[in-house]
């Protein structure tokens, strides 16, 4: 406990400056709220949010069959609008594009499960067209069609470039006078009864009226300082590599199981990824990078001619059921959490920002939010 006082005029303090924290800050600032984002790193957005592939698979909020799909649908609708607003406010092109995605199956079993998934998407009103070998070759001439027994085109799959998106969010927050404090680690809470009165940080005490935990894979550790709710967010490492290919070698995102190739407008192609439970250890391994290269060559043999210029890893915030936590922390009046977005944090960031800003402003919430509760 401490005697730090918090008044309603104090800002909303967001712990963690990744895509989730910055999107919430941006949304709140657009609504005229005072916001302070506190980030442990020397730069904002350099953890999972920097490392991700930026794939935004299609989703439809009106026909979604479960609350997570609903959030995905809401987020999906918001991305084009956010990309446009961020560009006009900051001058930064986030690399947002409607490039479309192709989903591929090599074996009959994979084809059967892909067929089931595509039928589900169609029930939700999402365009998913089966393509035969000739059509596949017409869409992607450098792909080896003989490798695949089924393929589907999803025209509404979108993409953005994570580092640019985060940079644009950061700049938009600056322009809206959000207080941004880097190199500042939160290590505890000051409380009075069931209220948080302030945060203990490496730069001294920080006050606020309401607090939102958005520290990605680290959120559970921080939450434990003030609550015994077992959210159990675990870091799941993903590795990626980058080919220095010429523009338009491929033009769609190519998905096979949990692996993918993502073309950027400048020609560079990302290849990912994997799910590794190795604690908070970042870094790449020769074995995994070789597997990703082999995967890339098996889909697009022409990639053998191009150099791999970069590889990296990131720690996804994984929750036990793959569903993020978006809600108030029980038994703490003014602490909220938005974490655990696992493989979809970039995609879900826009919808999460709207819901969390509504929550922080005390607005009535949709019943779907129960699905994301910390005590589900
Ligand atoms: C290889 C890979 C590929 C991916 N591909 C996609 C994709 O295609 N599409 C998609 O939607 N998602 C993708 N993701 C997932 C997505 O990147 C994450 O879900 C998302 O970035 C999580 O954002 P976040 O803000 O919660 O976490 P982070 O980006 O990790 O941000 C959390 C921040 O909190 C800070 N922090 C931690 N502890 C403290 C503390 N004590 N005090 C202050 N600050 C603290 C950290 O430094 C960090 O900056 C991918 C992830 C990886 C790793």
Short mmCIF file of C-alpha atoms and ligand atoms in Angstrom, two decimals:
data_model
loop_
_atom_site.label_atom_id
_atom_site.label_comp_id
_atom_site.label_asym_id
_atom_site.label_seq_id
_atom_site.Cartn_x
_atom_site.Cartn_y
_atom_site.Cartn_z
CA UNK A 1 0.00 0.00 0.00
CA UNK A 2 1.05 3.57 -0.50
CA UNK A 3 -0.37 7.00 -0.02
CA UNK A 4 -0.25 7.92 -3.74
CA UNK A 5 -3.48 9.58 -4.69
CA UNK A 6 -5.30 9.23 -8.01
CA UNK A 7 -7.97 11.61 -9.24
CA UNK A 8 -10.34 11.33 -12.19
CA UNK A 9 -8.22 13.89 -14.02
CA UNK A 10 -5.27 11.49 -13.88
CA UNK A 11 -4.68 9.65 -17.16
CA UNK A 12 -5.54 6.13 -18.14
CA UNK A 13 -2.20 4.31 -17.82
CA UNK A 14 -1.47 1.50 -20.25
CA UNK A 15 1.25 -0.98 -19.33
CA UNK A 16 2.98 -2.22 -22.51
CA UNK A 17 3.59 -0.40 -25.78
CA UNK A 18 2.98 -3.15 -28.33
CA UNK A 19 0.20 -3.10 -30.93
CA UNK A 20 -2.47 -3.78 -28.31
CA UNK A 21 -1.38 -1.06 -25.86
CA UNK A 22 -0.79 1.52 -28.60
CA UNK A 23 -4.11 0.77 -30.36
CA UNK A 24 -6.03 1.23 -27.10
CA UNK A 25 -4.10 4.44 -26.42
CA UNK A 26 -4.85 5.74 -29.93
CA UNK A 27 -8.57 4.95 -29.64
CA UNK A 28 -8.82 6.60 -26.19
CA UNK A 29 -6.90 9.66 -27.37
CA UNK A 30 -9.25 9.97 -30.37
CA UNK A 31 -12.09 10.10 -27.82
CA UNK A 32 -10.38 12.96 -25.98
CA UNK A 33 -9.03 10.93 -23.02
CA UNK A 34 -5.70 11.62 -21.31
CA UNK A 35 -3.49 8.57 -21.82
CA UNK A 36 -0.04 7.50 -20.65
CA UNK A 37 1.65 4.42 -22.19
CA UNK A 38 4.54 2.90 -20.28
CA UNK A 39 6.93 0.58 -22.14
CA UNK A 40 9.80 -1.43 -20.70
CA UNK A 41 11.88 -1.47 -23.89
CA UNK A 42 13.97 1.44 -25.06
CA UNK A 43 11.67 1.55 -28.11
CA UNK A 44 7.94 0.94 -28.43
CA UNK A 45 6.52 -2.06 -30.28
CA UNK A 46 9.73 -4.06 -30.63
CA UNK A 47 8.45 -7.37 -29.20
CA UNK A 48 5.79 -9.67 -30.75
CA UNK A 49 4.17 -6.74 -32.54
CA UNK A 50 7.32 -6.07 -34.53
CA UNK A 51 8.01 -9.75 -35.26
CA UNK A 52 4.65 -10.82 -36.67
CA UNK A 53 3.75 -11.52 -40.29
CA UNK A 54 0.84 -9.08 -40.57
CA UNK A 55 -1.70 -11.54 -42.01
CA UNK A 56 -5.33 -10.46 -41.54
CA UNK A 57 -7.55 -13.40 -42.60
CA UNK A 58 -11.13 -12.63 -43.69
CA UNK A 59 -13.90 -12.50 -41.11
CA UNK A 60 -17.49 -11.26 -40.97
CA UNK A 61 -18.91 -9.71 -37.76
CA UNK A 62 -22.56 -10.10 -38.83
CA UNK A 63 -22.46 -13.85 -39.35
CA UNK A 64 -19.71 -14.87 -36.92
CA UNK A 65 -20.54 -18.14 -35.17
CA UNK A 66 -18.69 -17.38 -31.91
CA UNK A 67 -17.51 -14.32 -29.96
CA UNK A 68 -13.86 -14.64 -31.04
CA UNK A 69 -14.94 -14.68 -34.70
CA UNK A 70 -17.15 -11.67 -33.95
CA UNK A 71 -14.14 -9.76 -32.58
CA UNK A 72 -12.14 -10.86 -35.62
CA UNK A 73 -14.93 -9.62 -37.89
CA UNK A 74 -15.20 -6.25 -36.14
CA UNK A 75 -11.42 -5.87 -36.29
CA UNK A 76 -11.28 -6.90 -39.94
CA UNK A 77 -13.80 -4.21 -40.90
CA UNK A 78 -11.84 -1.59 -38.96
CA UNK A 79 -8.40 -2.26 -40.47
CA UNK A 80 -8.92 -0.52 -43.84
CA UNK A 81 -10.34 2.51 -42.05
CA UNK A 82 -7.48 2.60 -39.51
CA UNK A 83 -4.85 2.22 -42.24
CA UNK A 84 -6.34 5.20 -44.08
CA UNK A 85 -6.64 7.33 -40.93
CA UNK A 86 -3.10 6.48 -39.78
CA UNK A 87 -1.72 7.36 -43.21
CA UNK A 88 -3.54 10.69 -43.38
CA UNK A 89 -2.68 11.65 -39.79
CA UNK A 90 0.98 10.57 -39.81
CA UNK A 91 2.00 10.31 -43.48
CA UNK A 92 3.18 6.75 -42.79
CA UNK A 93 2.11 4.06 -45.26
CA UNK A 94 1.50 0.96 -43.12
CA UNK A 95 1.82 -1.38 -46.11
CA UNK A 96 -1.86 -2.30 -45.72
CA UNK A 97 -3.05 -4.21 -48.84
CA UNK A 98 -5.88 -6.45 -49.96
CA UNK A 99 -3.58 -9.03 -51.54
CA UNK A 100 -5.83 -12.08 -50.99
CA UNK A 101 -4.77 -15.43 -49.59
CA UNK A 102 -4.46 -18.89 -51.11
CA UNK A 103 -4.90 -21.91 -48.82
CA UNK A 104 -3.16 -25.09 -49.94
CA UNK A 105 -3.36 -28.79 -49.02
CA UNK A 106 -0.75 -31.40 -49.97
CA UNK A 107 -2.49 -34.55 -48.66
CA UNK A 108 -6.06 -35.85 -48.80
CA UNK A 109 -6.51 -35.51 -45.04
CA UNK A 110 -5.39 -31.88 -45.15
CA UNK A 111 -7.68 -31.31 -48.15
CA UNK A 112 -10.65 -32.70 -46.18
CA UNK A 113 -10.05 -30.43 -43.21
CA UNK A 114 -9.47 -27.45 -45.51
CA UNK A 115 -12.78 -28.23 -47.29
CA UNK A 116 -14.56 -28.20 -43.90
CA UNK A 117 -12.96 -24.89 -42.97
CA UNK A 118 -13.88 -23.31 -46.30
CA UNK A 119 -17.48 -24.48 -45.98
CA UNK A 120 -17.62 -22.83 -42.53
CA UNK A 121 -16.27 -19.59 -44.00
CA UNK A 122 -18.88 -19.67 -46.77
CA UNK A 123 -21.64 -20.18 -44.17
CA UNK A 124 -20.37 -16.95 -42.63
CA UNK A 125 -20.70 -15.20 -45.99
CA UNK A 126 -16.95 -15.09 -46.61
CA UNK A 127 -15.80 -15.59 -50.18
CA UNK A 128 -13.73 -18.79 -50.51
CA UNK A 129 -13.32 -20.15 -54.05
CA UNK A 130 -11.96 -23.61 -54.82
CA UNK A 131 -9.29 -23.31 -57.54
CA UNK A 132 -8.07 -26.11 -59.81
CA UNK A 133 -4.44 -26.58 -60.93
CA UNK A 134 -4.76 -24.34 -64.02
CA UNK A 135 -6.42 -21.56 -62.05
CA UNK A 136 -3.79 -21.92 -59.33
CA UNK A 137 -1.03 -21.55 -61.88
CA UNK A 138 -2.75 -18.53 -63.41
CA UNK A 139 -2.93 -16.91 -59.96
CA UNK A 140 0.63 -17.82 -58.96
CA UNK A 141 2.81 -18.84 -61.95
CA UNK A 142 5.90 -19.63 -59.81
CA UNK A 143 4.08 -22.05 -57.51
CA UNK A 144 4.51 -25.78 -58.12
CA UNK A 145 0.85 -26.90 -58.56
CA UNK A 146 1.71 -30.62 -58.65
CA UNK A 147 2.53 -30.44 -54.94
CA UNK A 148 -1.06 -29.68 -54.01
CA UNK A 149 -4.33 -31.61 -54.21
CA UNK A 150 -6.58 -28.75 -53.08
CA UNK A 151 -6.43 -24.97 -53.17
CA UNK A 152 -8.81 -22.13 -52.27
CA UNK A 153 -8.66 -18.42 -52.94
CA UNK A 154 -9.80 -16.02 -50.20
CA UNK A 155 -9.84 -12.60 -51.92
CA UNK A 156 -10.53 -10.70 -48.68
CA UNK A 157 -7.33 -11.74 -46.89
CA UNK A 158 -5.45 -8.56 -46.02
CA UNK A 159 -1.92 -7.74 -44.96
CA UNK A 160 0.06 -4.92 -43.36
CA UNK A 161 3.70 -4.38 -42.44
CA UNK A 162 3.95 -4.66 -38.66
CA UNK A 163 6.91 -2.34 -38.03
CA UNK A 164 5.27 0.39 -40.11
CA UNK A 165 1.85 -0.10 -38.52
CA UNK A 166 3.34 0.20 -35.02
CA UNK A 167 5.39 3.24 -36.09
CA UNK A 168 2.25 4.91 -37.43
CA UNK A 169 0.31 4.14 -34.24
CA UNK A 170 3.14 5.57 -32.14
CA UNK A 171 3.30 8.75 -34.23
CA UNK A 172 -0.51 9.14 -34.18
CA UNK A 173 -0.42 8.80 -30.36
CA UNK A 174 2.32 11.46 -30.16
CA UNK A 175 0.26 13.80 -32.33
CA UNK A 176 -2.70 13.33 -29.99
CA UNK A 177 -0.56 14.16 -26.94
CA UNK A 178 -0.47 10.68 -25.47
CA UNK A 179 2.31 10.57 -22.87
CA UNK A 180 4.78 7.91 -24.03
CA UNK A 181 7.40 6.68 -21.57
CA UNK A 182 9.95 4.15 -22.83
CA UNK A 183 12.65 2.34 -20.85
CA UNK A 184 10.25 2.13 -17.92
CA UNK A 185 9.55 -1.27 -16.37
CA UNK A 186 6.48 -1.76 -14.19
CA UNK A 187 7.26 -4.05 -11.28
CA UNK A 188 4.45 -3.51 -8.80
CA UNK A 189 1.22 -1.79 -7.86
CA UNK A 190 0.27 0.62 -5.09
CA UNK A 191 -3.21 -0.11 -3.77
CA UNK A 192 -5.79 1.29 -1.38
CA UNK A 193 -8.54 -1.23 -0.69
CA UNK A 194 -9.70 -2.51 -4.06
CA UNK A 195 -8.26 0.47 -5.96
CA UNK A 196 -4.93 0.76 -7.73
CA UNK A 197 -3.53 4.16 -6.79
CA UNK A 198 -0.34 3.94 -8.77
CA UNK A 199 2.35 1.83 -10.39
CA UNK A 200 5.85 1.13 -9.14
CA UNK A 201 8.27 1.52 -12.01
CA UNK A 202 11.98 1.68 -12.76
CA UNK A 203 11.45 5.44 -13.22
CA UNK A 204 9.58 5.91 -9.94
CA UNK A 205 5.87 6.06 -9.09
CA UNK A 206 3.28 6.54 -11.85
CA UNK A 207 -0.25 7.68 -11.08
CA UNK A 208 -3.45 7.26 -13.04
CA UNK A 209 -7.21 6.93 -12.66
CA UNK A 210 -7.55 3.60 -14.50
CA UNK A 211 -4.92 1.07 -15.57
CA UNK A 212 -4.80 -1.37 -18.46
CA UNK A 213 -2.41 -4.28 -18.63
CA UNK A 214 -1.32 -4.85 -22.23
CA UNK A 215 2.11 -6.37 -21.73
CA UNK A 216 1.69 -9.31 -24.13
CA UNK A 217 3.49 -12.49 -23.06
CA UNK A 218 4.56 -10.77 -19.81
CA UNK A 219 1.05 -9.79 -18.64
CA UNK A 220 0.43 -12.77 -16.33
CA UNK A 221 3.68 -12.13 -14.46
CA UNK A 222 2.68 -8.49 -13.86
CA UNK A 223 -0.90 -9.38 -12.93
CA UNK A 224 0.40 -11.74 -10.22
CA UNK A 225 1.70 -8.70 -8.32
CA UNK A 226 -1.87 -7.64 -7.54
CA UNK A 227 -4.23 -10.56 -8.22
CA UNK A 228 -4.21 -14.34 -7.79
CA UNK A 229 -6.39 -14.91 -10.89
CA UNK A 230 -4.48 -17.59 -12.85
CA UNK A 231 -4.57 -16.23 -16.40
CA UNK A 232 -1.55 -18.32 -17.40
CA UNK A 233 -0.43 -16.44 -20.49
CA UNK A 234 2.63 -18.22 -21.84
CA UNK A 235 5.22 -17.07 -24.38
CA UNK A 236 5.04 -19.09 -27.62
CA UNK A 237 8.04 -18.40 -29.80
CA UNK A 238 7.67 -18.01 -33.54
CA UNK A 239 10.60 -17.79 -35.99
CA UNK A 240 10.57 -16.02 -39.35
CA UNK A 241 12.86 -15.42 -42.28
CA UNK A 242 12.96 -12.97 -45.15
CA UNK A 243 13.81 -13.67 -48.82
CA UNK A 244 15.18 -10.86 -50.95
CA UNK A 245 12.95 -11.69 -53.92
CA UNK A 246 11.96 -9.38 -56.82
CA UNK A 247 8.52 -7.71 -56.83
CA UNK A 248 5.56 -9.93 -57.79
CA UNK A 249 7.37 -13.29 -57.60
CA UNK A 250 4.23 -14.19 -55.66
CA UNK A 251 1.30 -11.85 -55.15
CA UNK A 252 -0.98 -13.67 -52.66
CA UNK A 253 -0.34 -14.87 -49.13
CA UNK A 254 0.26 -18.62 -49.49
CA UNK A 255 -0.95 -20.62 -46.47
CA UNK A 256 -0.34 -24.30 -45.79
CA UNK A 257 -1.35 -25.52 -42.34
CA UNK A 258 0.28 -23.19 -39.82
CA UNK A 259 3.00 -22.11 -42.30
CA UNK A 260 2.85 -19.29 -44.81
CA UNK A 261 4.65 -17.10 -47.34
CA UNK A 262 3.75 -13.41 -47.26
CA UNK A 263 4.70 -11.21 -50.23
CA UNK A 264 5.47 -7.57 -49.58
CA UNK A 265 4.95 -4.86 -52.20
CA UNK A 266 8.74 -4.38 -52.49
CA UNK A 267 9.11 -8.07 -53.46
CA UNK A 268 10.57 -9.33 -50.19
CA UNK A 269 8.86 -12.50 -48.97
CA UNK A 270 8.37 -13.50 -45.33
CA UNK A 271 8.35 -17.21 -44.48
CA UNK A 272 6.94 -18.41 -41.15
CA UNK A 273 6.38 -19.82 -38.72
CA UNK A 274 6.40 -22.25 -35.79
CA UNK A 275 5.10 -22.59 -32.23
CA UNK A 276 7.81 -23.27 -29.65
CA UNK A 277 7.50 -23.34 -25.85
CA UNK A 278 10.95 -22.23 -24.74
CA UNK A 279 10.04 -19.75 -22.01
CA UNK A 280 11.06 -16.14 -22.53
CA UNK A 281 14.02 -17.08 -24.74
CA UNK A 282 14.07 -15.24 -28.04
CA UNK A 283 16.40 -16.19 -30.90
CA UNK A 284 16.40 -18.36 -33.99
CA UNK A 285 17.71 -21.90 -34.42
CA UNK A 286 19.47 -23.32 -37.48
CA UNK A 287 17.14 -26.32 -37.47
CA UNK A 288 13.93 -24.24 -37.59
CA UNK A 289 15.27 -21.81 -40.18
CA UNK A 290 16.19 -24.78 -42.39
CA UNK A 291 12.66 -26.16 -41.99
CA UNK A 292 11.19 -22.80 -42.99
CA UNK A 293 13.49 -22.58 -46.01
CA UNK A 294 12.54 -26.11 -47.09
CA UNK A 295 8.86 -25.23 -46.72
CA UNK A 296 9.33 -22.09 -48.82
CA UNK A 297 11.22 -23.97 -51.60
CA UNK A 298 8.60 -26.73 -51.68
CA UNK A 299 5.84 -24.18 -52.34
CA UNK A 300 7.75 -21.80 -54.63
CA UNK A 301 10.85 -23.57 -56.04
CA UNK A 302 12.08 -20.29 -57.63
CA UNK A 303 12.85 -18.96 -54.13
CA UNK A 304 16.05 -21.08 -54.18
CA UNK A 305 17.53 -18.39 -56.41
CA UNK A 306 17.10 -15.66 -53.82
CA UNK A 307 19.02 -14.90 -50.69
CA UNK A 308 17.64 -15.09 -47.17
CA UNK A 309 18.67 -11.70 -45.81
CA UNK A 310 17.12 -11.66 -42.35
CA UNK A 311 15.71 -13.96 -39.69
CA UNK A 312 14.15 -13.21 -36.32
CA UNK A 313 11.82 -14.48 -33.63
CA UNK A 314 9.08 -13.13 -31.38
CA UNK A 315 7.16 -14.28 -28.32
CA UNK A 316 3.43 -14.56 -28.93
CA UNK A 317 1.22 -14.15 -25.87
CA UNK A 318 -0.55 -17.54 -25.77
CA UNK A 319 -3.60 -18.12 -23.56
CA UNK A 320 -4.75 -21.63 -22.56
CA UNK A 321 -7.66 -21.61 -25.06
CA UNK A 322 -6.26 -19.27 -27.72
CA UNK A 323 -8.77 -16.58 -26.71
CA UNK A 324 -7.44 -13.23 -25.47
CA UNK A 325 -8.32 -11.76 -22.09
CA UNK A 326 -10.24 -8.52 -22.54
CA UNK A 327 -11.93 -7.32 -19.40
CA UNK A 328 -11.79 -5.93 -15.89
CA UNK A 329 -9.61 -7.68 -13.35
CA UNK A 330 -12.01 -9.09 -10.71
CA UNK A 331 -11.67 -7.59 -7.22
CA UNK A 332 -9.62 -4.66 -8.47
CA UNK A 333 -11.86 -1.68 -9.27
CA UNK A 334 -9.73 0.17 -11.78
CA UNK A 335 -7.49 -2.46 -13.41
CA UNK A 336 -8.26 -3.92 -16.84
CA UNK A 337 -6.46 -6.38 -19.08
CA UNK A 338 -6.07 -6.82 -22.84
CA UNK A 339 -3.57 -9.62 -23.43
CA UNK A 340 -3.15 -13.13 -24.77
CA UNK A 341 -3.93 -12.52 -28.45
CA UNK A 342 -1.61 -15.36 -29.48
CA UNK A 343 -1.36 -15.65 -33.31
CA UNK A 344 -3.89 -12.87 -34.05
CA UNK A 345 -2.87 -9.81 -32.06
CA UNK A 346 -2.25 -7.59 -35.06
CA UNK A 347 -5.57 -8.60 -36.58
CA UNK A 348 -7.57 -8.29 -33.35
CA UNK A 349 -5.92 -5.04 -32.23
CA UNK A 350 -8.49 -2.66 -33.75
CA UNK A 351 -11.56 -4.39 -32.28
CA UNK A 352 -9.78 -4.90 -28.94
CA UNK A 353 -9.04 -1.17 -28.84
CA UNK A 354 -12.72 -0.26 -29.34
CA UNK A 355 -13.97 -2.73 -26.72
CA UNK A 356 -11.30 -1.82 -24.18
CA UNK A 357 -11.85 1.92 -24.67
CA UNK A 358 -15.62 1.35 -24.13
CA UNK A 359 -14.87 -0.64 -20.95
CA UNK A 360 -12.47 2.00 -19.62
CA UNK A 361 -15.12 4.65 -20.27
CA UNK A 362 -17.73 2.59 -18.40
CA UNK A 363 -19.96 2.07 -21.45
CA UNK A 364 -22.44 -0.85 -21.59
CA UNK A 365 -20.68 -3.85 -23.11
CA UNK A 366 -21.88 -6.60 -25.50
CA UNK A 367 -22.64 -9.94 -23.80
CA UNK A 368 -19.98 -11.50 -26.10
CA UNK A 369 -17.35 -9.93 -23.85
CA UNK A 370 -18.03 -12.65 -21.23
CA UNK A 371 -16.17 -15.01 -23.56
CA UNK A 372 -12.98 -12.97 -22.99
CA UNK A 373 -13.36 -12.65 -19.20
CA UNK A 374 -10.38 -13.30 -16.91
CA UNK A 375 -12.51 -15.83 -14.99
CA UNK A 376 -14.10 -17.69 -17.91
C1 LIG B 1 6.43 -14.92 -35.71
C2 LIG B 1 5.10 -14.29 -35.42
C3 LIG B 1 4.15 -14.17 -36.43
C4 LIG B 1 2.91 -13.56 -36.16
N1 LIG B 1 2.05 -13.36 -37.20
C5 LIG B 1 0.86 -12.72 -36.96
C6 LIG B 1 -0.03 -12.44 -38.03
O1 LIG B 1 0.27 -12.74 -39.18
N2 LIG B 1 -1.21 -11.81 -37.74
C7 LIG B 1 -1.55 -11.44 -36.47
O2 LIG B 1 -2.63 -10.87 -36.28
N3 LIG B 1 -0.72 -11.70 -35.44
C8 LIG B 1 0.48 -12.33 -35.65
N4 LIG B 1 1.32 -12.61 -34.62
C9 LIG B 1 0.86 -12.35 -33.25
C10 LIG B 1 0.97 -10.90 -32.87
O3 LIG B 1 2.23 -10.39 -33.27
C11 LIG B 1 0.78 -10.76 -31.34
O4 LIG B 1 -0.42 -11.39 -30.94
C12 LIG B 1 0.71 -9.29 -30.94
O5 LIG B 1 1.84 -8.60 -31.42
C13 LIG B 1 0.63 -9.13 -29.43
O6 LIG B 1 0.69 -7.75 -29.16
P1 LIG B 1 0.89 -7.25 -27.68
O7 LIG B 1 0.88 -5.77 -27.74
O8 LIG B 1 -0.09 -7.94 -26.78
O9 LIG B 1 2.33 -7.82 -27.25
P2 LIG B 1 3.79 -7.26 -27.52
O10 LIG B 1 3.97 -6.78 -28.89
O11 LIG B 1 4.73 -8.33 -27.05
O12 LIG B 1 3.85 -5.99 -26.57
C14 LIG B 1 3.89 -6.08 -25.17
C15 LIG B 1 4.80 -4.97 -24.70
O13 LIG B 1 4.79 -4.94 -23.27
C16 LIG B 1 6.08 -4.57 -22.83
N5 LIG B 1 6.29 -4.99 -21.44
C17 LIG B 1 6.47 -6.25 -20.97
N6 LIG B 1 6.64 -6.23 -19.64
C18 LIG B 1 6.57 -4.93 -19.25
C19 LIG B 1 6.69 -4.27 -18.00
N7 LIG B 1 6.90 -4.97 -16.86
N8 LIG B 1 6.57 -2.92 -17.95
C20 LIG B 1 6.35 -2.19 -19.10
N9 LIG B 1 6.23 -2.79 -20.32
C21 LIG B 1 6.34 -4.12 -20.39
C22 LIG B 1 7.00 -5.32 -23.80
O14 LIG B 1 8.30 -4.75 -23.82
C23 LIG B 1 6.26 -5.18 -25.11
O15 LIG B 1 6.69 -4.10 -25.91
C24 LIG B 1 2.59 -13.14 -34.85
C25 LIG B 1 3.55 -13.24 -33.85
C26 LIG B 1 4.80 -13.79 -34.13
C27 LIG B 1 5.81 -13.87 -33.03
#
